[in-house]
Coordinates of C-alpha atoms and ligand atoms in Angstrom, one line a residue:
X25 CA 0.3 0.3 0.4
X26 CA 1.6 3.1 -1.0
X27 CA 2.0 6.6 2.0
X28 CA 1.1 9.3 1.7
X29 CA 0.9 12.2 4.5
X30 CA -2.8 13.5 5.8
X31 CA -4.0 16.0 8.6
X32 CA -6.1 14.7 11.1
X33 CA -9.1 17.0 10.4
X34 CA -9.0 14.9 6.5
X35 CA -7.5 17.6 5.3
X36 CA -4.7 16.8 2.0
X37 CA -1.0 16.9 3.1
X38 CA 0.7 18.4 -0.7
X39 CA 4.4 17.0 0.8
X40 CA 6.5 14.9 -0.5
X41 CA 7.0 11.8 1.0
X42 CA 10.8 12.1 2.2
X43 CA 13.1 10.3 4.9
X44 CA 12.4 9.6 8.7
X45 CA 15.5 11.3 10.4
X46 CA 15.5 9.5 14.3
X47 CA 16.8 9.4 17.9
X48 CA 18.3 6.4 20.0
X49 CA 17.7 6.9 23.5
X50 CA 16.5 10.7 24.7
X51 CA 14.7 9.7 27.4
X52 CA 16.5 8.6 30.5
X53 CA 13.5 5.8 31.7
X54 CA 13.7 4.2 28.7
X55 CA 17.9 4.6 28.1
X56 CA 17.7 2.7 31.9
X57 CA 15.5 -0.5 30.9
X58 CA 17.8 -1.4 27.9
X59 CA 20.6 -1.5 30.2
X60 CA 21.9 1.0 27.6
X61 CA 25.0 4.0 28.5
X62 CA 24.1 7.8 28.7
X63 CA 24.7 9.1 24.7
X64 CA 27.2 12.2 25.7
X65 CA 25.3 13.9 21.7
X66 CA 22.1 12.6 20.0
X67 CA 22.6 8.8 18.4
X68 CA 20.8 9.4 14.9
X69 CA 19.4 7.4 12.3
X70 CA 17.4 7.0 9.6
X71 CA 14.8 5.2 8.7
X72 CA 13.2 5.5 5.0
X73 CA 11.0 6.7 3.0
X74 CA 9.7 2.8 1.7
X75 CA 8.9 2.1 6.3
X76 CA 6.2 4.4 6.4
X77 CA 2.7 3.2 6.7
X78 CA -0.7 4.6 8.1
X79 CA -1.0 4.0 11.4
X80 CA -4.0 2.4 11.0
X81 CA -2.5 -0.2 8.3
X82 CA -1.9 -3.3 9.9
X83 CA 1.7 -4.0 11.6
X84 CA 3.4 -6.8 9.9
X85 CA 6.2 -8.5 11.8
X86 CA 9.0 -9.4 9.1
X87 CA 10.5 -13.3 8.9
X88 CA 13.4 -12.7 10.5
X89 CA 13.2 -11.3 13.4
X90 CA 11.0 -13.2 17.0
X91 CA 11.4 -9.9 19.1
X92 CA 9.8 -7.0 17.2
X93 CA 9.2 -4.0 20.1
X94 CA 6.3 -1.1 20.0
X95 CA 9.2 2.3 20.1
X96 CA 6.1 5.1 21.0
X97 CA 7.5 8.1 19.4
X98 CA 6.1 12.0 19.0
X99 CA 6.7 12.3 15.3
X100 CA 7.0 16.4 13.5
X101 CA 6.5 16.9 10.1
X102 CA 8.7 19.3 8.2
X103 CA 7.3 21.3 6.4
X104 CA 10.5 23.9 4.5
X105 CA 14.1 22.9 3.6
X106 CA 16.0 23.3 6.8
X107 CA 20.2 22.9 7.3
X108 CA 22.8 24.1 9.9
X109 CA 19.6 25.8 11.2
X110 CA 18.8 27.1 14.6
X111 CA 16.2 26.6 17.0
X112 CA 14.0 29.6 15.6
X113 CA 14.4 28.3 12.3
X114 CA 13.2 24.8 14.1
X115 CA 10.2 26.1 14.3
X116 CA 9.3 27.7 11.4
X117 CA 9.8 24.9 9.7
X118 CA 7.1 22.1 11.5
X119 CA 4.1 21.2 10.1
X120 CA 2.7 19.7 12.4
X121 CA 3.3 16.3 14.7
X122 CA 1.7 13.5 15.4
X123 CA 2.4 10.2 16.7
X124 CA 4.5 7.2 15.4
X125 CA 5.4 3.6 16.1
X126 CA 9.8 3.2 15.5
X127 CA 9.3 -0.1 15.2
X128 CA 12.2 -2.1 16.8
X129 CA 13.5 -5.8 15.9
X130 CA 14.9 -6.0 19.6
X131 CA 17.0 -9.6 18.9
X132 CA 18.6 -8.2 15.4
X133 CA 19.9 -4.7 16.4
X134 CA 20.8 -6.7 19.7
X135 CA 22.9 -8.7 17.3
X136 CA 24.2 -5.5 15.3
X137 CA 24.8 -3.7 18.1
X138 CA 27.4 -6.3 19.5
X139 CA 29.1 -6.5 16.2
X140 CA 29.7 -3.0 15.9
X141 CA 27.0 -3.0 13.0
X142 CA 24.2 0.0 11.5
X143 CA 21.0 -0.9 12.3
X144 CA 19.4 -0.6 9.6
X145 CA 18.0 -4.0 8.9
X146 CA 16.8 -3.9 12.8
X147 CA 14.8 -0.2 12.6
X148 CA 14.3 0.4 8.5
X149 CA 13.3 -2.1 7.0
X150 CA 9.5 -1.6 5.2
X151 CA 6.7 -0.7 7.4
X152 CA 8.9 -0.1 10.5
X153 CA 7.1 3.6 10.6
X154 CA 3.6 3.3 11.2
X155 CA 3.4 7.1 11.2
X156 CA -0.7 8.7 12.4
X157 CA -2.0 11.9 10.1
X158 CA -0.9 15.3 11.9
X159 CA -1.7 18.0 13.7
X160 CA -1.3 21.7 13.1
X161 CA 1.5 22.7 15.0
X162 CA -0.5 25.0 16.6
X163 CA -3.1 22.2 17.9
X164 CA -1.3 21.1 20.1
X165 CA -0.1 23.4 23.1
X166 CA 3.2 22.4 24.1
X167 CA 4.3 19.7 22.5
X168 CA 7.4 19.5 24.6
X169 CA 5.0 18.4 27.2
X170 CA 2.7 16.6 25.4
X171 CA 2.1 13.0 26.8
X172 CA 2.4 10.2 24.7
X173 CA 0.0 7.5 25.6
X174 CA -0.3 3.0 23.9
X175 CA -2.2 1.1 24.9
X176 CA -1.8 -2.7 23.7
X177 CA -4.6 -4.8 23.8
X178 CA -5.6 -2.5 26.7
X179 CA -2.8 -2.5 29.2
X180 CA -1.6 0.9 29.4
X181 CA 2.8 0.3 28.1
X182 CA 3.7 3.4 27.3
X183 CA 2.5 6.8 28.4
X184 CA 4.8 9.7 29.5
X185 CA 5.7 13.1 28.4
X186 CA 7.2 14.6 26.0
X187 CA 8.8 17.0 29.3
X188 CA 11.4 14.3 29.8
X189 CA 12.7 14.4 26.6
X190 CA 16.9 14.2 27.1
X191 CA 17.2 16.7 24.2
X192 CA 13.7 19.0 23.2
X193 CA 12.5 18.6 20.1
X194 CA 13.3 22.2 18.4
X195 CA 17.3 21.6 19.9
X196 CA 17.2 17.7 18.9
X197 CA 16.5 18.9 14.9
X198 CA 18.8 21.6 14.8
X199 CA 21.4 19.2 15.8
X200 CA 20.3 17.2 13.3
X201 CA 20.4 19.8 10.5
X202 CA 23.6 19.8 11.0
X203 CA 24.5 16.3 9.5
X204 CA 21.5 16.4 7.3
X205 CA 19.3 18.3 5.0
X206 CA 15.7 18.2 6.4
X207 CA 13.2 18.3 3.2
X208 CA 9.3 19.4 2.8
X209 CA 7.8 16.1 3.4
X210 CA 10.5 14.7 5.7
X211 CA 9.8 13.3 8.9
X212 CA 11.7 13.5 12.6
X213 CA 11.5 10.6 15.5
X214 CA 11.8 12.4 18.8
X215 CA 12.5 8.7 20.9
X216 CA 10.9 7.0 22.8
X217 CA 9.9 6.8 26.4
X218 CA 10.4 3.6 28.7
X219 CA 8.2 0.7 27.7
X220 CA 9.6 -1.1 25.0
X221 CA 8.3 -4.8 24.5
X222 CA 7.5 -7.7 21.8
X223 CA 4.6 -7.2 19.7
X224 CA 2.5 -10.3 18.6
X225 CA 0.1 -11.4 15.7
X226 CA -3.4 -10.4 17.1
X227 CA -2.3 -7.6 19.0
X228 CA -4.4 -4.3 19.5
X229 CA -2.8 -1.0 19.5
X230 CA -4.1 2.6 20.7
X231 CA -2.3 5.1 20.5
X232 CA -3.3 8.4 22.3
X233 CA -0.9 11.6 21.6
X234 CA -2.4 15.0 24.3
X235 CA -4.8 12.4 26.1
X236 CA -7.3 13.7 23.2
X237 CA -6.0 12.3 19.4
X238 CA -6.7 8.8 19.2
X239 CA -5.6 5.9 16.7
X240 CA -5.9 2.4 16.4
X241 CA -4.0 -0.4 14.4
X242 CA -3.3 -4.1 14.7
X243 CA -0.8 -6.6 14.4
X244 CA -1.4 -8.9 11.3
Ligands
LIG17 ZN1 13.0 4.8 18.7

């Protein structure tokens, strides 16, 4: 199925679909739950456009893993080209916010990490970034203090405020643009809070952003 950015009010988003720039280890409680060292600077990686799929589309777990984890993250839609940008320029370039799953094959990632190899097989596979429709930048009172919640089969699995990010949204994106130019239609994922765990066929997922924007999906 092809993917196109959409807004939550049903209006069409005419931005092209580009890359997804992500950060690893941006919440202290998640770093602790995986027993990872505290990073001295943001750990960046990229998911390709082929990782994107509408949140409502069922998640397909690849056949080469036995441990596909949820990572619920605030997503940011970029509306303007930004390169080596400061935080004000970044703020002005945001076209919307949403919620996304940075699906991660934890078994594959552990093997790659042990060998010092890149993470793409674990994080950049087709459909590895289910993403919600976007909410206009003014619709969130404070993107830096908004609740990210994931309920799996009726049980709360992730529920944390974006206030607890180590690198705040605009500073993080400014940092990213020091390495990668962001183009209109690119996406930024801002890291996961604690509560990552394995998903299995038949799971029902409910994601809520800001306590009022609800999205649901399932695992095929
Ligand atoms: Zn992540």
